[in-house]
């Protein structure tokens, strides 16, 4: 038994106590400790105190109820709740409580699962019916725990045929099978004797036993035994955990037809629930012809259509592709697609969840988790071929491996030595390159292990004479010293036990290596996992502590799903580290804010009584949804018509052509000369030169049109669609403008004058890049891929408008720009003069800027009362593949 088991037991007891003082926590802990004799003999007072603090933290965890957008629907669940004895859900709730789930979190789970099951149909409802819904969670936030609760509750109310579709990888299917056995069936498919078969919820009773036609060893097979009874005679639920494989799904459909004994007829008396985990992956129809859907999508439709009573419930953290399903699409058999037409539910995450907003923004409490990688280009660039000759690994990867060894030593000192610990290396999609990486990392790990065994037991000065021990100490100083309560002498003493069990495994579709954590439940699996797609979606890396990430996709869903470092890190969040490039950090910061804005939009639409189709239209009209639209419609140099709404949006020129720098200075000079002729600006230390309420829409359009933007790269700021949006509204809501030429007091005087003004420049670190068309451009960087600084969108707003935005947000600080933009009444044209450094050559800005007085712009648009405007963008296929990745970039290749 581990210290974590002790903590979970104590939490289960304390959760049922009305008052939980620090003294009671420690009393319960010491009362339970004798139940773990092996642990009680070795545990120290310091570890007991650390366990008590962890219990106190766990008991303070809270979460908010889920939000819902739905069509009108008659509630049925409250009426049946009084007469129901919840056998399956009651077992599951007791199981979670014993695993350390606090009463507050369990209470929200009760309400959320009631809400979801209540939006499905009453399984006893007669006639033919179907429901389509989507549950949106956070990456690695516990969606499996939620849908297991939904399954338990659905079974209690009478759903009899339950299918869980996992991703396309067998490892993920096996992991899900294990969790369903623990959380629903209560019986292990690996047990060799009946005495050993009860696991998880089965330890609380096996009076009812669902039939499970899949095992940890096998997906569904066409040769599955006969049930012994007809489908219509099932007394307990039948459950299957399956990969999204068209052949396997076809086998199930054929098996159902045979068992139904009525070829072609639907199964009428059995309510069916299909849980689609990772619903945006493989399930969505990617066929260009809606009448002829892609194979897996078609099989899912067929499976649902086999039952007169069916529910499709998708789960995902990245709903972009699902929202873009055509709500009225049907195939040639009149089977509807999987758009969540009936309800979309947005789950909140508990307060102990580690998500993007805690890591990537500079204000995040775990921002120090990040370490920038900038030494990999020559050895392991993000874009490389299958034949890439990898003979050594970057120093940054060596530092990451050493960081993992040290982090494991720290966790060992905290009593977490028997808890799983993992390191992720996701640096190539090619199996061959992963194989080379595995060999090189294993060689390094052998060197570290030998050094620890030979020298860690010596006095500090003697130990550090060894080169590898000295390197470990240097990493300790750079990553941990002064930030943690542990000392180097403590860590050094634990290094042999920390490094000894660490294995290096390659995890992909062709590798025999598996991350079979369940086989190491007594002592924990301690692994450096090297892979690509197999580690990028759905699969949970238990105890993930250090991540090394070099992938270059910019697709929102792909990037978020690759973020296996999100999740729960109770007791060791302060030792977790993420190694990635500056550009990837910028993209994750950008995505973090975009996702937060999307969730805020969801909550606003819930309050307004919107329906799923309304939310789908709203998301599709967001300017950045062009990424998803264009991905599904790409042709070489295609013009993509797209209904875009810039209402309450900020757009900025983050990609600036180097051959247009001089010309764009003249464009800005011309605009500022015209503005000065119309009136003198206000001047302030906060912003610079500010014109308020000017009737200058034609001037703004002329400026946007004359500014030479890199249209192939900066899709959202292409002049034609932006000006089309302005022109459609310039006689009404976009008639009067605020315009600000920013001139921060801390900046240096610009080397160039612009008309009558010489503003102070803003400093930016950026990347110098070349597009596929051979055009050099500056990728203006900074957190969240921003040109402007946070808070600049407040320029021109009245004190009342700012105050209203701040009161609505509810927090005193860290208010995002989009919150202010929601309260703007006039558009703001933001004019920037930048001094730009090449961060690859001069990351610390120790020399003169690479380019001075570079002009950029942004526009913050107020809320629009008009319908969205159909505009035309031009997208370049070659550039798209280079920057956003081609479809095969999301999968491993030979």
JSON list of N, CA, C and O in Angstrom, two decimals, residues 656-700:
[
{"chain": "A", "resi": 656, "resn": "UNK", "atom": "N", "xyz": [4.40, 40.30, -40.52]},
{"chain": "A", "resi": 656, "resn": "UNK", "atom": "CA", "xyz": [4.74, 41.53, -41.23]},
{"chain": "A", "resi": 656, "resn": "UNK", "atom": "C", "xyz": [5.83, 41.28, -42.27]},
{"chain": "A", "resi": 656, "resn": "UNK", "atom": "O", "xyz": [6.91, 40.79, -41.94]},
{"chain": "A", "resi": 657, "resn": "UNK", "atom": "N", "xyz": [5.53, 41.63, -43.52]},
{"chain": "A", "resi": 657, "resn": "UNK", "atom": "CA", "xyz": [6.51, 41.44, -44.60]},
{"chain": "A", "resi": 657, "resn": "UNK", "atom": "C", "xyz": [7.71, 42.35, -44.38]},
{"chain": "A", "resi": 657, "resn": "UNK", "atom": "O", "xyz": [7.57, 43.55, -44.13]},
{"chain": "A", "resi": 658, "resn": "UNK", "atom": "N", "xyz": [8.91, 41.78, -44.50]},
{"chain": "A", "resi": 658, "resn": "UNK", "atom": "CA", "xyz": [10.11, 42.61, -44.33]},
{"chain": "A", "resi": 658, "resn": "UNK", "atom": "C", "xyz": [10.33, 43.53, -45.53]},
{"chain": "A", "resi": 658, "resn": "UNK", "atom": "O", "xyz": [10.93, 44.60, -45.39]},
{"chain": "A", "resi": 659, "resn": "UNK", "atom": "N", "xyz": [9.83, 43.12, -46.72]},
{"chain": "A", "resi": 659, "resn": "UNK", "atom": "CA", "xyz": [10.03, 43.97, -47.90]},
{"chain": "A", "resi": 659, "resn": "UNK", "atom": "C", "xyz": [9.02, 45.12, -47.97]},
{"chain": "A", "resi": 659, "resn": "UNK", "atom": "O", "xyz": [9.05, 45.91, -48.92]},
{"chain": "A", "resi": 660, "resn": "UNK", "atom": "N", "xyz": [8.12, 45.20, -46.97]},
{"chain": "A", "resi": 660, "resn": "UNK", "atom": "CA", "xyz": [7.12, 46.27, -46.98]},
{"chain": "A", "resi": 660, "resn": "UNK", "atom": "C", "xyz": [7.28, 47.22, -45.79]},
{"chain": "A", "resi": 660, "resn": "UNK", "atom": "O", "xyz": [6.43, 48.08, -45.57]},
{"chain": "A", "resi": 661, "resn": "UNK", "atom": "N", "xyz": [8.37, 47.08, -45.03]},
{"chain": "A", "resi": 661, "resn": "UNK", "atom": "CA", "xyz": [8.53, 47.89, -43.82]},
{"chain": "A", "resi": 661, "resn": "UNK", "atom": "C", "xyz": [8.56, 49.38, -44.15]},
{"chain": "A", "resi": 661, "resn": "UNK", "atom": "O", "xyz": [7.85, 50.19, -43.54]},
{"chain": "A", "resi": 662, "resn": "UNK", "atom": "N", "xyz": [9.35, 49.75, -45.16]},
{"chain": "A", "resi": 662, "resn": "UNK", "atom": "CA", "xyz": [9.46, 51.18, -45.53]},
{"chain": "A", "resi": 662, "resn": "UNK", "atom": "C", "xyz": [8.14, 51.71, -46.08]},
{"chain": "A", "resi": 662, "resn": "UNK", "atom": "O", "xyz": [7.70, 52.82, -45.74]},
{"chain": "A", "resi": 663, "resn": "UNK", "atom": "N", "xyz": [7.48, 50.92, -46.92]},
{"chain": "A", "resi": 663, "resn": "UNK", "atom": "CA", "xyz": [6.22, 51.36, -47.51]},
{"chain": "A", "resi": 663, "resn": "UNK", "atom": "C", "xyz": [5.15, 51.54, -46.44]},
{"chain": "A", "resi": 663, "resn": "UNK", "atom": "O", "xyz": [4.36, 52.49, -46.48]},
{"chain": "A", "resi": 664, "resn": "UNK", "atom": "N", "xyz": [5.13, 50.65, -45.45]},
{"chain": "A", "resi": 664, "resn": "UNK", "atom": "CA", "xyz": [4.12, 50.75, -44.40]},
{"chain": "A", "resi": 664, "resn": "UNK", "atom": "C", "xyz": [4.37, 51.95, -43.48]},
{"chain": "A", "resi": 664, "resn": "UNK", "atom": "O", "xyz": [3.43, 52.49, -42.89]},
{"chain": "A", "resi": 665, "resn": "UNK", "atom": "N", "xyz": [5.63, 52.37, -43.35]},
{"chain": "A", "resi": 665, "resn": "UNK", "atom": "CA", "xyz": [5.90, 53.60, -42.61]},
{"chain": "A", "resi": 665, "resn": "UNK", "atom": "C", "xyz": [5.23, 54.79, -43.30]},
{"chain": "A", "resi": 665, "resn": "UNK", "atom": "O", "xyz": [4.65, 55.67, -42.64]},
{"chain": "A", "resi": 666, "resn": "UNK", "atom": "N", "xyz": [5.31, 54.81, -44.62]},
{"chain": "A", "resi": 666, "resn": "UNK", "atom": "CA", "xyz": [4.67, 55.91, -45.37]},
{"chain": "A", "resi": 666, "resn": "UNK", "atom": "C", "xyz": [3.16, 55.87, -45.23]},
{"chain": "A", "resi": 666, "resn": "UNK", "atom": "O", "xyz": [2.50, 56.91, -45.14]},
{"chain": "A", "resi": 667, "resn": "UNK", "atom": "N", "xyz": [2.59, 54.68, -45.22]},
{"chain": "A", "resi": 667, "resn": "UNK", "atom": "CA", "xyz": [1.14, 54.54, -45.06]},
{"chain": "A", "resi": 667, "resn": "UNK", "atom": "C", "xyz": [0.71, 55.11, -43.71]},
{"chain": "A", "resi": 667, "resn": "UNK", "atom": "O", "xyz": [-0.30, 55.82, -43.61]},
{"chain": "A", "resi": 668, "resn": "UNK", "atom": "N", "xyz": [1.47, 54.78, -42.65]},
{"chain": "A", "resi": 668, "resn": "UNK", "atom": "CA", "xyz": [1.13, 55.31, -41.34]},
{"chain": "A", "resi": 668, "resn": "UNK", "atom": "C", "xyz": [1.32, 56.83, -41.29]},
{"chain": "A", "resi": 668, "resn": "UNK", "atom": "O", "xyz": [0.47, 57.55, -40.73]},
{"chain": "A", "resi": 669, "resn": "UNK", "atom": "N", "xyz": [2.37, 57.33, -41.90]},
{"chain": "A", "resi": 669, "resn": "UNK", "atom": "CA", "xyz": [2.60, 58.78, -41.93]},
{"chain": "A", "resi": 669, "resn": "UNK", "atom": "C", "xyz": [1.44, 59.50, -42.60]},
{"chain": "A", "resi": 669, "resn": "UNK", "atom": "O", "xyz": [0.97, 60.55, -42.13]},
{"chain": "A", "resi": 670, "resn": "UNK", "atom": "N", "xyz": [0.95, 58.94, -43.71]},
{"chain": "A", "resi": 670, "resn": "UNK", "atom": "CA", "xyz": [-0.17, 59.55, -44.42]},
{"chain": "A", "resi": 670, "resn": "UNK", "atom": "C", "xyz": [-1.42, 59.60, -43.55]},
{"chain": "A", "resi": 670, "resn": "UNK", "atom": "O", "xyz": [-2.13, 60.61, -43.49]},
{"chain": "A", "resi": 671, "resn": "UNK", "atom": "N", "xyz": [-1.71, 58.50, -42.85]},
{"chain": "A", "resi": 671, "resn": "UNK", "atom": "CA", "xyz": [-2.88, 58.47, -41.98]},
{"chain": "A", "resi": 671, "resn": "UNK", "atom": "C", "xyz": [-2.77, 59.50, -40.86]},
{"chain": "A", "resi": 671, "resn": "UNK", "atom": "O", "xyz": [-3.72, 60.23, -40.57]},
{"chain": "A", "resi": 672, "resn": "UNK", "atom": "N", "xyz": [-1.59, 59.56, -40.21]},
{"chain": "A", "resi": 672, "resn": "UNK", "atom": "CA", "xyz": [-1.43, 60.47, -39.07]},
{"chain": "A", "resi": 672, "resn": "UNK", "atom": "C", "xyz": [-1.48, 61.93, -39.51]},
{"chain": "A", "resi": 672, "resn": "UNK", "atom": "O", "xyz": [-1.98, 62.79, -38.77]},
{"chain": "A", "resi": 673, "resn": "UNK", "atom": "N", "xyz": [-0.98, 62.22, -40.69]},
{"chain": "A", "resi": 673, "resn": "UNK", "atom": "CA", "xyz": [-1.08, 63.59, -41.22]},
{"chain": "A", "resi": 673, "resn": "UNK", "atom": "C", "xyz": [-2.53, 63.97, -41.43]},
{"chain": "A", "resi": 673, "resn": "UNK", "atom": "O", "xyz": [-2.97, 65.08, -41.06]},
{"chain": "A", "resi": 674, "resn": "UNK", "atom": "N", "xyz": [-3.31, 63.06, -41.99]},
{"chain": "A", "resi": 674, "resn": "UNK", "atom": "CA", "xyz": [-4.74, 63.32, -42.21]},
{"chain": "A", "resi": 674, "resn": "UNK", "atom": "C", "xyz": [-5.47, 63.51, -40.88]},
{"chain": "A", "resi": 674, "resn": "UNK", "atom": "O", "xyz": [-6.32, 64.39, -40.73]},
{"chain": "A", "resi": 675, "resn": "UNK", "atom": "N", "xyz": [-5.14, 62.68, -39.89]},
{"chain": "A", "resi": 675, "resn": "UNK", "atom": "CA", "xyz": [-5.80, 62.78, -38.60]},
{"chain": "A", "resi": 675, "resn": "UNK", "atom": "C", "xyz": [-5.46, 64.10, -37.91]},
{"chain": "A", "resi": 675, "resn": "UNK", "atom": "O", "xyz": [-6.33, 64.74, -37.29]},
{"chain": "A", "resi": 676, "resn": "UNK", "atom": "N", "xyz": [-4.19, 64.52, -38.00]},
{"chain": "A", "resi": 676, "resn": "UNK", "atom": "CA", "xyz": [-3.78, 65.78, -37.35]},
{"chain": "A", "resi": 676, "resn": "UNK", "atom": "C", "xyz": [-4.48, 66.97, -37.98]},
{"chain": "A", "resi": 676, "resn": "UNK", "atom": "O", "xyz": [-4.73, 67.99, -37.32]},
{"chain": "A", "resi": 677, "resn": "UNK", "atom": "N", "xyz": [-4.80, 66.86, -39.28]},
{"chain": "A", "resi": 677, "resn": "UNK", "atom": "CA", "xyz": [-5.54, 67.94, -39.94]},
{"chain": "A", "resi": 677, "resn": "UNK", "atom": "C", "xyz": [-6.97, 68.04, -39.41]},
{"chain": "A", "resi": 677, "resn": "UNK", "atom": "O", "xyz": [-7.59, 69.11, -39.43]},
{"chain": "A", "resi": 678, "resn": "UNK", "atom": "N", "xyz": [-7.50, 66.90, -38.92]},
{"chain": "A", "resi": 678, "resn": "UNK", "atom": "CA", "xyz": [-8.88, 66.89, -38.42]},
{"chain": "A", "resi": 678, "resn": "UNK", "atom": "C", "xyz": [-8.98, 67.33, -36.96]},
{"chain": "A", "resi": 678, "resn": "UNK", "atom": "O", "xyz": [-10.04, 67.72, -36.49]},
{"chain": "A", "resi": 679, "resn": "UNK", "atom": "N", "xyz": [-7.88, 67.22, -36.22]},
{"chain": "A", "resi": 679, "resn": "UNK", "atom": "CA", "xyz": [-7.91, 67.62, -34.82]},
{"chain": "A", "resi": 679, "resn": "UNK", "atom": "C", "xyz": [-6.71, 67.11, -34.07]},
{"chain": "A", "resi": 679, "resn": "UNK", "atom": "O", "xyz": [-6.03, 66.17, -34.50]},
{"chain": "A", "resi": 680, "resn": "UNK", "atom": "N", "xyz": [-6.42, 67.75, -32.94]},
{"chain": "A", "resi": 680, "resn": "UNK", "atom": "CA", "xyz": [-5.29, 67.35, -32.12]},
{"chain": "A", "resi": 680, "resn": "UNK", "atom": "C", "xyz": [-5.69, 66.19, -31.20]},
{"chain": "A", "resi": 680, "resn": "UNK", "atom": "O", "xyz": [-6.79, 66.19, -30.64]},
{"chain": "A", "resi": 681, "resn": "UNK", "atom": "N", "xyz": [-4.79, 65.25, -31.04]},
{"chain": "A", "resi": 681, "resn": "UNK", "atom": "CA", "xyz": [-5.10, 64.10, -30.18]},
{"chain": "A", "resi": 681, "resn": "UNK", "atom": "C", "xyz": [-4.91, 64.46, -28.70]},
{"chain": "A", "resi": 681, "resn": "UNK", "atom": "O", "xyz": [-4.18, 65.38, -28.36]},
{"chain": "A", "resi": 682, "resn": "UNK", "atom": "N", "xyz": [-5.57, 63.69, -27.85]},
{"chain": "A", "resi": 682, "resn": "UNK", "atom": "CA", "xyz": [-5.25, 63.73, -26.42]},
{"chain": "A", "resi": 682, "resn": "UNK", "atom": "C", "xyz": [-3.92, 62.99, -26.22]},
{"chain": "A", "resi": 682, "resn": "UNK", "atom": "O", "xyz": [-3.61, 62.05, -26.98]},
{"chain": "A", "resi": 683, "resn": "UNK", "atom": "N", "xyz": [-3.16, 63.38, -25.22]},
{"chain": "A", "resi": 683, "resn": "UNK", "atom": "CA", "xyz": [-1.91, 62.70, -24.91]},
{"chain": "A", "resi": 683, "resn": "UNK", "atom": "C", "xyz": [-1.96, 62.20, -23.48]},
{"chain": "A", "resi": 683, "resn": "UNK", "atom": "O", "xyz": [-2.41, 62.91, -22.58]},
{"chain": "A", "resi": 684, "resn": "UNK", "atom": "N", "xyz": [-1.54, 60.96, -23.28]},
{"chain": "A", "resi": 684, "resn": "UNK", "atom": "CA", "xyz": [-1.53, 60.39, -21.92]},
{"chain": "A", "resi": 684, "resn": "UNK", "atom": "C", "xyz": [-0.34, 59.45, -21.78]},
{"chain": "A", "resi": 684, "resn": "UNK", "atom": "O", "xyz": [0.17, 58.90, -22.77]},
{"chain": "A", "resi": 685, "resn": "UNK", "atom": "N", "xyz": [0.12, 59.30, -20.55]},
{"chain": "A", "resi": 685, "resn": "UNK", "atom": "CA", "xyz": [1.20, 58.37, -20.28]},
{"chain": "A", "resi": 685, "resn": "UNK", "atom": "C", "xyz": [0.75, 56.93, -20.45]},
{"chain": "A", "resi": 685, "resn": "UNK", "atom": "O", "xyz": [1.57, 56.03, -20.73]},
{"chain": "A", "resi": 686, "resn": "UNK", "atom": "N", "xyz": [-0.55, 56.69, -20.28]},
{"chain": "A", "resi": 686, "resn": "UNK", "atom": "CA", "xyz": [-1.04, 55.31, -20.37]},
{"chain": "A", "resi": 686, "resn": "UNK", "atom": "C", "xyz": [-0.99, 54.78, -21.79]},
{"chain": "A", "resi": 686, "resn": "UNK", "atom": "O", "xyz": [-0.68, 53.60, -22.01]},
{"chain": "A", "resi": 687, "resn": "UNK", "atom": "N", "xyz": [-1.30, 55.64, -22.77]},
{"chain": "A", "resi": 687, "resn": "UNK", "atom": "CA", "xyz": [-1.44, 55.14, -24.13]},
{"chain": "A", "resi": 687, "resn": "UNK", "atom": "C", "xyz": [-0.55, 55.86, -25.15]},
{"chain": "A", "resi": 687, "resn": "UNK", "atom": "O", "xyz": [0.12, 55.21, -25.94]},
{"chain": "A", "resi": 688, "resn": "UNK", "atom": "N", "xyz": [-0.57, 57.16, -25.19]},
{"chain": "A", "resi": 688, "resn": "UNK", "atom": "CA", "xyz": [0.17, 57.90, -26.21]},
{"chain": "A", "resi": 688, "resn": "UNK", "atom": "C", "xyz": [-0.72, 58.96, -26.81]},
{"chain": "A", "resi": 688, "resn": "UNK", "atom": "O", "xyz": [-1.27, 59.81, -26.11]},
{"chain": "A", "resi": 689, "resn": "UNK", "atom": "N", "xyz": [-0.93, 58.92, -28.13]},
{"chain": "A", "resi": 689, "resn": "UNK", "atom": "CA", "xyz": [-1.73, 59.91, -28.84]},
{"chain": "A", "resi": 689, "resn": "UNK", "atom": "C", "xyz": [-3.08, 59.29, -29.17]},
{"chain": "A", "resi": 689, "resn": "UNK", "atom": "O", "xyz": [-3.17, 58.27, -29.87]},
{"chain": "A", "resi": 690, "resn": "UNK", "atom": "N", "xyz": [-4.16, 59.92, -28.69]},
{"chain": "A", "resi": 690, "resn": "UNK", "atom": "CA", "xyz": [-5.48, 59.30, -28.79]},
{"chain": "A", "resi": 690, "resn": "UNK", "atom": "C", "xyz": [-6.50, 60.28, -29.38]},
{"chain": "A", "resi": 690, "resn": "UNK", "atom": "O", "xyz": [-6.72, 61.37, -28.86]},
{"chain": "A", "resi": 691, "resn": "UNK", "atom": "N", "xyz": [-7.10, 59.89, -30.51]},
{"chain": "A", "resi": 691, "resn": "UNK", "atom": "CA", "xyz": [-8.23, 60.60, -31.11]},
{"chain": "A", "resi": 691, "resn": "UNK", "atom": "C", "xyz": [-9.50, 59.83, -30.74]},
{"chain": "A", "resi": 691, "resn": "UNK", "atom": "O", "xyz": [-9.57, 58.61, -30.93]},
{"chain": "A", "resi": 692, "resn": "UNK", "atom": "N", "xyz": [-10.53, 60.51, -30.24]},
{"chain": "A", "resi": 692, "resn": "UNK", "atom": "CA", "xyz": [-11.74, 59.84, -29.77]},
{"chain": "A", "resi": 692, "resn": "UNK", "atom": "C", "xyz": [-12.96, 60.29, -30.57]},
{"chain": "A", "resi": 692, "resn": "UNK", "atom": "O", "xyz": [-13.14, 61.47, -30.85]},
{"chain": "A", "resi": 693, "resn": "UNK", "atom": "N", "xyz": [-13.78, 59.32, -30.94]},
{"chain": "A", "resi": 693, "resn": "UNK", "atom": "CA", "xyz": [-15.06, 59.58, -31.58]},
{"chain": "A", "resi": 693, "resn": "UNK", "atom": "C", "xyz": [-14.95, 60.26, -32.94]},
{"chain": "A", "resi": 693, "resn": "UNK", "atom": "O", "xyz": [-15.80, 61.09, -33.29]},
{"chain": "A", "resi": 694, "resn": "UNK", "atom": "N", "xyz": [-13.96, 59.88, -33.74]},
{"chain": "A", "resi": 694, "resn": "UNK", "atom": "CA", "xyz": [-13.73, 60.51, -35.04]},
{"chain": "A", "resi": 694, "resn": "UNK", "atom": "C", "xyz": [-14.57, 59.83, -36.14]},
{"chain": "A", "resi": 694, "resn": "UNK", "atom": "O", "xyz": [-14.64, 58.60, -36.19]},
{"chain": "A", "resi": 695, "resn": "UNK", "atom": "N", "xyz": [-15.16, 60.63, -37.03]},
{"chain": "A", "resi": 695, "resn": "UNK", "atom": "CA", "xyz": [-15.90, 60.08, -38.17]},
{"chain": "A", "resi": 695, "resn": "UNK", "atom": "C", "xyz": [-14.91, 59.84, -39.32]},
{"chain": "A", "resi": 695, "resn": "UNK", "atom": "O", "xyz": [-14.83, 60.62, -40.27]},
{"chain": "A", "resi": 696, "resn": "UNK", "atom": "N", "xyz": [-14.18, 58.72, -39.20]},
{"chain": "A", "resi": 696, "resn": "UNK", "atom": "CA", "xyz": [-13.06, 58.49, -40.13]},
{"chain": "A", "resi": 696, "resn": "UNK", "atom": "C", "xyz": [-13.08, 57.07, -40.71]},
{"chain": "A", "resi": 696, "resn": "UNK", "atom": "O", "xyz": [-12.03, 56.55, -41.08]},
{"chain": "A", "resi": 697, "resn": "UNK", "atom": "N", "xyz": [-14.24, 56.45, -40.83]},
{"chain": "A", "resi": 697, "resn": "UNK", "atom": "CA", "xyz": [-14.28, 55.09, -41.35]},
{"chain": "A", "resi": 697, "resn": "UNK", "atom": "C", "xyz": [-13.62, 54.96, -42.72]},
{"chain": "A", "resi": 697, "resn": "UNK", "atom": "O", "xyz": [-12.86, 54.02, -42.96]},
{"chain": "A", "resi": 698, "resn": "UNK", "atom": "N", "xyz": [-13.85, 55.89, -43.66]},
{"chain": "A", "resi": 698, "resn": "UNK", "atom": "CA", "xyz": [-13.16, 55.78, -44.95]},
{"chain": "A", "resi": 698, "resn": "UNK", "atom": "C", "xyz": [-11.64, 55.87, -44.81]},
{"chain": "A", "resi": 698, "resn": "UNK", "atom": "O", "xyz": [-10.91, 55.19, -45.54]},
{"chain": "A", "resi": 699, "resn": "UNK", "atom": "N", "xyz": [-11.16, 56.72, -43.89]},
{"chain": "A", "resi": 699, "resn": "UNK", "atom": "CA", "xyz": [-9.71, 56.81, -43.65]},
{"chain": "A", "resi": 699, "resn": "UNK", "atom": "C", "xyz": [-9.16, 55.49, -43.14]},
{"chain": "A", "resi": 699, "resn": "UNK", "atom": "O", "xyz": [-8.09, 55.04, -43.56]},
{"chain": "A", "resi": 700, "resn": "UNK", "atom": "N", "xyz": [-9.90, 54.86, -42.24]},
{"chain": "A", "resi": 700, "resn": "UNK", "atom": "CA", "xyz": [-9.45, 53.57, -41.69]},
{"chain": "A", "resi": 700, "resn": "UNK", "atom": "C", "xyz": [-9.39, 52.53, -42.79]},
{"chain": "A", "resi": 700, "resn": "UNK", "atom": "O", "xyz": [-8.42, 51.78, -42.92]}
]
